């Protein structure tokens, strides 16, 4: 591989990390406005739908009759996004970074273990232990009555969202849909399921929100996390390989927590900083150990490669 390809791969990976960290920060910023979780999802789906209809043809008729794709749209977009957007009103951005991308490998391994697929490779165990330690540190203020108002509620929503994301990732891996088809169908089907309900029944906060905030949130959520981040990630994987890119994704929780201090004026106490560091180190450890372990196991029934799981569950 040439130096130019490596440079382009690292640039694409850096863009992915920045965009997914920005998703946490911009979502938290929206949580401080009059916009509701229902508004945010409507803005995301409306903008992304218009863009996709301009860029690409509709999925084929047979895809609209595939019930599995509708399940993926409901779990990986509608329910997941509503939980995330609802939680940002209660918890700081660092919690999103830790509980959404941060603990995904841990939850995927747990679901596979509960499903009878056995333990992950032994070489990855220290990484999972670090992730578990990070979650305990995050919950530490709850045990001592020092939690933020609404932290238990917000963290509970994020934990449920992260669990849904892990289920979505495993279903994507099992059913093996082409990534661009999945991106188009999940967005368009989610819009068909959700936007009529939003227009007729769900509460709106748009009238109380400046139009500049509405436009900014619509453009960001509808374009960058939904489409651009996925394209950057796939380019990075093609240039650098999945294990190297997965290790770089470990930067997301720490970067989100650090950026929230100056950008959102959020505190980063010692316990939360240690939680972010522990989870990020755990993700890095698992990513670096997973590819050799899977190669030795011959791709058996153990934990799937972390980068493949992340590719399946794009944000």
Short mmCIF file of N, CA and C in Angstrom, two decimals, residues 134-277:
data_model
loop_
_atom_site.label_atom_id
_atom_site.label_comp_id
_atom_site.label_asym_id
_atom_site.label_seq_id
_atom_site.Cartn_x
_atom_site.Cartn_y
_atom_site.Cartn_z
N UNK A 134 -15.24 0.79 33.43
CA UNK A 134 -15.72 2.11 33.02
C UNK A 134 -17.19 2.31 33.33
N UNK A 135 -18.01 1.27 33.12
CA UNK A 135 -19.44 1.39 33.43
C UNK A 135 -19.67 1.51 34.93
N UNK A 136 -18.88 0.80 35.73
CA UNK A 136 -19.00 0.93 37.19
C UNK A 136 -18.62 2.34 37.65
N UNK A 137 -17.57 2.88 37.05
CA UNK A 137 -17.17 4.25 37.41
C UNK A 137 -18.24 5.26 37.02
N UNK A 138 -18.89 5.04 35.87
CA UNK A 138 -19.96 5.94 35.45
C UNK A 138 -21.12 5.89 36.45
N UNK A 139 -21.42 4.70 36.96
CA UNK A 139 -22.53 4.55 37.89
C UNK A 139 -22.16 4.90 39.33
N UNK A 140 -20.90 5.14 39.60
CA UNK A 140 -20.45 5.38 40.98
C UNK A 140 -21.21 6.51 41.67
N UNK A 141 -21.44 7.66 41.02
CA UNK A 141 -22.19 8.73 41.69
C UNK A 141 -23.62 8.32 42.07
N UNK A 142 -24.22 7.40 41.31
CA UNK A 142 -25.57 6.94 41.64
C UNK A 142 -25.58 6.19 42.97
N UNK A 143 -24.50 5.47 43.26
CA UNK A 143 -24.44 4.70 44.49
C UNK A 143 -24.21 5.58 45.71
N UNK A 144 -23.71 6.79 45.50
CA UNK A 144 -23.33 7.67 46.61
C UNK A 144 -24.18 8.94 46.67
N UNK A 145 -25.26 8.96 45.93
CA UNK A 145 -26.15 10.12 45.99
C UNK A 145 -25.57 11.39 45.42
N UNK A 146 -24.57 11.27 44.54
CA UNK A 146 -23.92 12.46 43.98
C UNK A 146 -24.20 12.59 42.48
N UNK A 147 -25.21 11.88 42.00
CA UNK A 147 -25.49 11.90 40.57
C UNK A 147 -26.16 13.21 40.15
N UNK A 148 -26.06 13.53 38.88
CA UNK A 148 -26.74 14.69 38.32
C UNK A 148 -28.25 14.45 38.33
N UNK A 149 -29.05 15.51 38.39
CA UNK A 149 -30.50 15.32 38.31
C UNK A 149 -30.89 14.63 37.00
N UNK A 150 -31.61 13.55 37.11
CA UNK A 150 -32.05 12.81 35.93
C UNK A 150 -31.01 11.88 35.35
N UNK A 151 -29.85 11.71 36.02
CA UNK A 151 -28.80 10.86 35.44
C UNK A 151 -29.25 9.41 35.31
N UNK A 152 -29.91 8.89 36.32
CA UNK A 152 -30.33 7.50 36.26
C UNK A 152 -31.29 7.27 35.09
N UNK A 153 -32.22 8.22 34.89
CA UNK A 153 -33.17 8.11 33.80
C UNK A 153 -32.47 8.19 32.45
N UNK A 154 -31.60 9.21 32.28
CA UNK A 154 -30.90 9.39 31.01
C UNK A 154 -29.96 8.25 30.70
N UNK A 155 -29.19 7.81 31.69
CA UNK A 155 -28.27 6.69 31.45
C UNK A 155 -29.03 5.41 31.15
N UNK A 156 -30.19 5.24 31.79
CA UNK A 156 -31.00 4.06 31.50
C UNK A 156 -31.48 4.06 30.05
N UNK A 157 -31.89 5.23 29.57
CA UNK A 157 -32.30 5.32 28.16
C UNK A 157 -31.14 5.02 27.23
N UNK A 158 -29.96 5.54 27.56
CA UNK A 158 -28.79 5.29 26.71
C UNK A 158 -28.38 3.82 26.73
N UNK A 159 -28.47 3.20 27.89
CA UNK A 159 -28.12 1.79 27.98
C UNK A 159 -29.08 0.94 27.15
N UNK A 160 -30.36 1.28 27.21
CA UNK A 160 -31.33 0.55 26.38
C UNK A 160 -31.08 0.80 24.90
N UNK A 161 -30.75 2.07 24.54
CA UNK A 161 -30.42 2.38 23.15
C UNK A 161 -29.20 1.60 22.68
N UNK A 162 -28.20 1.51 23.53
CA UNK A 162 -26.98 0.79 23.17
C UNK A 162 -27.27 -0.70 23.00
N UNK A 163 -28.16 -1.23 23.84
CA UNK A 163 -28.53 -2.64 23.69
C UNK A 163 -29.26 -2.87 22.37
N UNK A 164 -30.15 -1.96 22.00
CA UNK A 164 -30.83 -2.06 20.71
C UNK A 164 -29.83 -2.01 19.56
N UNK A 165 -28.82 -1.12 19.71
CA UNK A 165 -27.80 -0.99 18.67
C UNK A 165 -27.00 -2.29 18.51
N UNK A 166 -26.71 -2.94 19.65
CA UNK A 166 -25.98 -4.21 19.60
C UNK A 166 -26.82 -5.28 18.91
N UNK A 167 -28.12 -5.33 19.21
CA UNK A 167 -29.01 -6.27 18.54
C UNK A 167 -29.04 -5.99 17.04
N UNK A 168 -29.16 -4.72 16.70
CA UNK A 168 -29.15 -4.31 15.29
C UNK A 168 -27.87 -4.76 14.59
N UNK A 169 -26.74 -4.58 15.26
CA UNK A 169 -25.45 -4.96 14.68
C UNK A 169 -25.38 -6.45 14.41
N UNK A 170 -25.84 -7.24 15.37
CA UNK A 170 -25.78 -8.69 15.20
C UNK A 170 -26.74 -9.17 14.12
N UNK A 171 -27.91 -8.53 14.03
CA UNK A 171 -28.84 -8.90 12.96
C UNK A 171 -28.27 -8.54 11.60
N UNK A 172 -27.63 -7.38 11.50
CA UNK A 172 -26.99 -7.00 10.23
C UNK A 172 -25.92 -8.01 9.85
N UNK A 173 -25.15 -8.44 10.83
CA UNK A 173 -24.08 -9.40 10.55
C UNK A 173 -24.66 -10.74 10.10
N UNK A 174 -25.77 -11.15 10.71
CA UNK A 174 -26.37 -12.44 10.37
C UNK A 174 -27.01 -12.39 8.99
N UNK A 175 -27.70 -11.29 8.67
CA UNK A 175 -28.48 -11.22 7.44
C UNK A 175 -27.67 -10.72 6.25
N UNK A 176 -26.55 -10.06 6.47
CA UNK A 176 -25.58 -9.75 5.41
C UNK A 176 -26.17 -8.93 4.26
N UNK A 177 -26.78 -7.79 4.58
CA UNK A 177 -27.23 -6.89 3.52
C UNK A 177 -26.09 -6.00 3.06
N UNK A 178 -26.16 -5.60 1.80
CA UNK A 178 -25.17 -4.67 1.26
C UNK A 178 -25.29 -3.31 1.96
N UNK A 179 -24.17 -2.69 2.37
CA UNK A 179 -24.24 -1.48 3.20
C UNK A 179 -25.04 -0.34 2.60
N UNK A 180 -24.89 -0.09 1.30
CA UNK A 180 -25.59 1.05 0.71
C UNK A 180 -27.10 0.79 0.65
N UNK A 181 -27.50 -0.47 0.39
CA UNK A 181 -28.92 -0.82 0.45
C UNK A 181 -29.46 -0.60 1.86
N UNK A 182 -28.70 -1.04 2.84
CA UNK A 182 -29.14 -0.90 4.23
C UNK A 182 -29.28 0.56 4.61
N UNK A 183 -28.33 1.39 4.20
CA UNK A 183 -28.40 2.81 4.51
C UNK A 183 -29.66 3.44 3.91
N UNK A 184 -29.93 3.13 2.64
CA UNK A 184 -31.11 3.72 1.97
C UNK A 184 -32.40 3.20 2.58
N UNK A 185 -32.50 1.89 2.73
CA UNK A 185 -33.77 1.33 3.17
C UNK A 185 -34.09 1.74 4.60
N UNK A 186 -33.12 1.66 5.50
CA UNK A 186 -33.38 2.00 6.90
C UNK A 186 -33.87 3.44 7.02
N UNK A 187 -33.26 4.35 6.28
CA UNK A 187 -33.69 5.75 6.34
C UNK A 187 -35.08 5.94 5.75
N UNK A 188 -35.31 5.41 4.55
CA UNK A 188 -36.59 5.62 3.88
C UNK A 188 -37.74 4.91 4.59
N UNK A 189 -37.50 3.68 5.03
CA UNK A 189 -38.55 2.95 5.74
C UNK A 189 -38.85 3.60 7.09
N UNK A 190 -37.83 4.08 7.77
CA UNK A 190 -38.04 4.77 9.04
C UNK A 190 -38.87 6.02 8.85
N UNK A 191 -38.61 6.74 7.75
CA UNK A 191 -39.40 7.93 7.45
C UNK A 191 -40.87 7.58 7.22
N UNK A 192 -41.12 6.49 6.50
CA UNK A 192 -42.50 6.07 6.25
C UNK A 192 -43.20 5.65 7.54
N UNK A 193 -42.47 5.00 8.44
CA UNK A 193 -43.06 4.57 9.70
C UNK A 193 -43.29 5.73 10.66
N UNK A 194 -42.35 6.66 10.69
CA UNK A 194 -42.34 7.64 11.77
C UNK A 194 -42.97 8.98 11.43
N UNK A 195 -42.67 9.53 10.26
CA UNK A 195 -43.09 10.90 9.97
C UNK A 195 -44.60 11.11 10.02
N UNK A 196 -45.44 10.19 9.53
CA UNK A 196 -46.89 10.40 9.71
C UNK A 196 -47.31 10.45 11.18
N UNK A 197 -46.74 9.58 12.01
CA UNK A 197 -47.05 9.62 13.44
C UNK A 197 -46.61 10.94 14.06
N UNK A 198 -45.43 11.40 13.67
CA UNK A 198 -44.94 12.67 14.21
C UNK A 198 -45.85 13.82 13.81
N UNK A 199 -46.26 13.85 12.55
CA UNK A 199 -47.07 14.97 12.06
C UNK A 199 -48.44 15.02 12.72
N UNK A 200 -49.01 13.86 13.04
CA UNK A 200 -50.41 13.84 13.50
C UNK A 200 -50.56 13.69 15.01
N UNK A 201 -49.61 13.02 15.68
CA UNK A 201 -49.86 12.67 17.08
C UNK A 201 -48.81 13.16 18.08
N UNK A 202 -47.56 13.29 17.69
CA UNK A 202 -46.49 13.52 18.66
C UNK A 202 -46.28 15.01 18.93
N UNK A 203 -45.83 15.35 20.14
CA UNK A 203 -45.63 16.77 20.48
C UNK A 203 -44.46 17.38 19.72
N UNK A 204 -44.59 18.66 19.38
CA UNK A 204 -43.58 19.40 18.63
C UNK A 204 -43.02 20.53 19.48
N UNK A 205 -41.75 20.84 19.26
CA UNK A 205 -41.16 22.01 19.89
C UNK A 205 -40.61 22.99 18.88
N UNK A 206 -40.97 22.81 17.63
CA UNK A 206 -40.41 23.63 16.56
C UNK A 206 -40.80 25.10 16.70
N UNK A 207 -42.03 25.36 17.12
CA UNK A 207 -42.50 26.74 17.21
C UNK A 207 -41.74 27.55 18.25
N UNK A 208 -41.13 26.88 19.21
CA UNK A 208 -40.40 27.56 20.27
C UNK A 208 -38.91 27.63 20.01
N UNK A 209 -38.47 27.18 18.83
CA UNK A 209 -37.04 27.07 18.52
C UNK A 209 -36.68 28.01 17.39
N UNK A 210 -35.57 28.76 17.51
CA UNK A 210 -35.13 29.62 16.39
C UNK A 210 -34.90 28.81 15.13
N UNK A 211 -35.20 29.39 13.98
CA UNK A 211 -35.08 28.66 12.72
C UNK A 211 -33.64 28.29 12.42
N UNK A 212 -32.68 29.09 12.90
CA UNK A 212 -31.27 28.75 12.67
C UNK A 212 -30.89 27.44 13.36
N UNK A 213 -31.45 27.23 14.56
CA UNK A 213 -31.20 25.98 15.28
C UNK A 213 -31.85 24.81 14.54
N UNK A 214 -33.07 25.02 14.06
CA UNK A 214 -33.78 23.96 13.34
C UNK A 214 -33.02 23.55 12.08
N UNK A 215 -32.60 24.54 11.29
CA UNK A 215 -31.88 24.24 10.05
C UNK A 215 -30.55 23.56 10.35
N UNK A 216 -29.83 24.06 11.35
CA UNK A 216 -28.53 23.47 11.68
C UNK A 216 -28.66 22.03 12.13
N UNK A 217 -29.63 21.74 13.00
CA UNK A 217 -29.83 20.37 13.47
C UNK A 217 -30.29 19.46 12.33
N UNK A 218 -31.18 19.97 11.46
CA UNK A 218 -31.67 19.15 10.35
C UNK A 218 -30.54 18.79 9.39
N UNK A 219 -29.73 19.78 9.03
CA UNK A 219 -28.64 19.51 8.09
C UNK A 219 -27.60 18.58 8.70
N UNK A 220 -27.27 18.81 9.96
CA UNK A 220 -26.23 17.96 10.56
C UNK A 220 -26.71 16.51 10.68
N UNK A 221 -27.83 16.30 11.35
CA UNK A 221 -28.27 14.92 11.62
C UNK A 221 -28.71 14.20 10.35
N UNK A 222 -29.24 14.93 9.39
CA UNK A 222 -29.70 14.29 8.17
C UNK A 222 -28.63 13.98 7.16
N UNK A 223 -27.46 14.64 7.29
CA UNK A 223 -26.42 14.47 6.29
C UNK A 223 -25.19 13.76 6.87
N UNK A 224 -24.66 14.27 7.96
CA UNK A 224 -23.34 13.80 8.39
C UNK A 224 -23.35 12.45 9.10
N UNK A 225 -24.07 12.24 10.21
CA UNK A 225 -24.05 10.90 10.80
C UNK A 225 -24.70 9.85 9.92
N UNK A 226 -25.78 10.22 9.22
CA UNK A 226 -26.55 9.23 8.46
C UNK A 226 -25.84 8.77 7.19
N UNK A 227 -25.07 9.65 6.54
CA UNK A 227 -24.51 9.31 5.23
C UNK A 227 -23.00 9.52 5.17
N UNK A 228 -22.52 10.72 5.48
CA UNK A 228 -21.11 11.04 5.29
C UNK A 228 -20.21 10.19 6.18
N UNK A 229 -20.58 10.02 7.45
CA UNK A 229 -19.75 9.23 8.36
C UNK A 229 -19.61 7.79 7.88
N UNK A 230 -20.71 7.23 7.33
CA UNK A 230 -20.65 5.87 6.82
C UNK A 230 -19.68 5.76 5.64
N UNK A 231 -19.76 6.71 4.73
CA UNK A 231 -18.87 6.68 3.56
C UNK A 231 -17.41 6.82 3.98
N UNK A 232 -17.14 7.71 4.94
CA UNK A 232 -15.77 7.88 5.42
C UNK A 232 -15.27 6.61 6.09
N UNK A 233 -16.15 5.98 6.86
CA UNK A 233 -15.74 4.75 7.54
C UNK A 233 -15.40 3.64 6.56
N UNK A 234 -16.25 3.45 5.56
CA UNK A 234 -15.99 2.41 4.58
C UNK A 234 -14.70 2.67 3.80
N UNK A 235 -14.43 3.94 3.49
CA UNK A 235 -13.18 4.29 2.81
C UNK A 235 -11.99 3.98 3.70
N UNK A 236 -12.09 4.29 4.99
CA UNK A 236 -10.99 4.01 5.91
C UNK A 236 -10.73 2.52 6.02
N UNK A 237 -11.79 1.71 6.11
CA UNK A 237 -11.63 0.27 6.20
C UNK A 237 -10.95 -0.28 4.95
N UNK A 238 -11.34 0.25 3.79
CA UNK A 238 -10.75 -0.22 2.54
C UNK A 238 -9.26 0.09 2.46
N UNK A 239 -8.84 1.23 3.04
CA UNK A 239 -7.44 1.65 2.95
C UNK A 239 -6.57 1.09 4.08
N UNK A 240 -7.13 0.99 5.28
CA UNK A 240 -6.33 0.65 6.45
C UNK A 240 -6.58 -0.75 6.98
N UNK A 241 -7.72 -1.33 6.66
CA UNK A 241 -8.08 -2.62 7.23
C UNK A 241 -8.98 -2.44 8.43
N UNK A 242 -9.86 -3.43 8.70
CA UNK A 242 -10.86 -3.27 9.75
C UNK A 242 -10.31 -3.17 11.16
N UNK A 243 -9.27 -3.94 11.50
CA UNK A 243 -8.79 -3.93 12.88
C UNK A 243 -8.14 -2.60 13.23
N UNK A 244 -7.39 -2.02 12.30
CA UNK A 244 -6.74 -0.74 12.57
C UNK A 244 -7.77 0.37 12.73
N UNK A 245 -8.80 0.35 11.90
CA UNK A 245 -9.85 1.37 12.00
C UNK A 245 -10.64 1.19 13.29
N UNK A 246 -10.95 -0.04 13.67
CA UNK A 246 -11.68 -0.29 14.90
C UNK A 246 -10.92 0.24 16.11
N UNK A 247 -9.59 0.10 16.10
CA UNK A 247 -8.79 0.64 17.20
C UNK A 247 -8.88 2.16 17.25
N UNK A 248 -8.91 2.80 16.10
CA UNK A 248 -9.03 4.26 16.07
C UNK A 248 -10.39 4.73 16.58
N UNK A 249 -11.42 3.91 16.41
CA UNK A 249 -12.75 4.28 16.92
C UNK A 249 -12.77 4.38 18.44
N UNK A 250 -11.77 3.81 19.10
CA UNK A 250 -11.70 3.91 20.56
C UNK A 250 -11.50 5.35 21.03
N UNK A 251 -11.13 6.24 20.13
CA UNK A 251 -10.94 7.64 20.50
C UNK A 251 -12.25 8.38 20.72
N UNK A 252 -13.37 7.83 20.24
CA UNK A 252 -14.64 8.57 20.27
C UNK A 252 -15.08 8.95 21.68
N UNK A 253 -15.12 8.02 22.66
CA UNK A 253 -15.58 8.43 24.00
C UNK A 253 -14.72 9.53 24.62
N UNK A 254 -13.39 9.37 24.56
CA UNK A 254 -12.51 10.37 25.17
C UNK A 254 -12.62 11.71 24.46
N UNK A 255 -12.62 11.68 23.13
CA UNK A 255 -12.71 12.92 22.38
C UNK A 255 -14.02 13.64 22.67
N UNK A 256 -15.11 12.91 22.77
CA UNK A 256 -16.41 13.52 23.07
C UNK A 256 -16.40 14.17 24.45
N UNK A 257 -15.88 13.45 25.43
CA UNK A 257 -15.84 14.00 26.79
C UNK A 257 -14.97 15.23 26.90
N UNK A 258 -13.82 15.22 26.24
CA UNK A 258 -12.92 16.38 26.31
C UNK A 258 -13.51 17.57 25.56
N UNK A 259 -14.10 17.34 24.40
CA UNK A 259 -14.63 18.45 23.61
C UNK A 259 -15.84 19.09 24.27
N UNK A 260 -16.59 18.31 25.07
CA UNK A 260 -17.78 18.86 25.72
C UNK A 260 -17.43 19.90 26.78
N UNK A 261 -16.21 19.87 27.28
CA UNK A 261 -15.83 20.83 28.33
C UNK A 261 -15.81 22.25 27.78
N UNK A 262 -15.03 22.55 26.72
CA UNK A 262 -15.05 23.92 26.21
C UNK A 262 -16.26 24.26 25.35
N UNK A 263 -16.79 23.27 24.60
CA UNK A 263 -17.85 23.57 23.65
C UNK A 263 -19.23 23.66 24.30
N UNK A 264 -19.48 22.85 25.31
CA UNK A 264 -20.80 22.82 25.95
C UNK A 264 -20.76 23.25 27.41
N UNK A 265 -19.58 23.62 27.88
CA UNK A 265 -19.40 24.05 29.27
C UNK A 265 -19.84 22.96 30.25
N UNK A 266 -19.48 21.72 29.94
CA UNK A 266 -19.83 20.60 30.81
C UNK A 266 -18.61 20.18 31.63
N UNK A 267 -18.87 19.81 32.86
CA UNK A 267 -17.78 19.43 33.76
C UNK A 267 -17.30 18.01 33.43
N UNK A 268 -16.01 17.80 33.64
CA UNK A 268 -15.41 16.47 33.45
C UNK A 268 -14.65 16.14 34.74
N UNK A 269 -15.40 15.55 35.67
CA UNK A 269 -14.80 15.19 36.94
C UNK A 269 -13.84 14.02 36.82
N UNK A 270 -13.16 13.74 37.91
CA UNK A 270 -12.15 12.68 37.92
C UNK A 270 -12.77 11.31 37.62
N UNK A 271 -13.90 11.02 38.26
CA UNK A 271 -14.53 9.71 38.07
C UNK A 271 -14.98 9.51 36.63
N UNK A 272 -15.61 10.55 36.05
CA UNK A 272 -16.07 10.44 34.67
C UNK A 272 -14.89 10.34 33.71
N UNK A 273 -13.83 11.10 33.97
CA UNK A 273 -12.65 11.03 33.11
C UNK A 273 -12.03 9.64 33.15
N UNK A 274 -11.97 9.04 34.33
CA UNK A 274 -11.43 7.67 34.44
C UNK A 274 -12.34 6.67 33.74
N UNK A 275 -13.66 6.89 33.80
CA UNK A 275 -14.59 6.00 33.10
C UNK A 275 -14.36 6.05 31.60
N UNK A 276 -14.22 7.26 31.06
CA UNK A 276 -13.98 7.41 29.62
C UNK A 276 -12.66 6.76 29.21
N UNK A 277 -11.62 6.99 30.00
CA UNK A 277 -10.31 6.41 29.68
C UNK A 277 -10.36 4.89 29.75
#
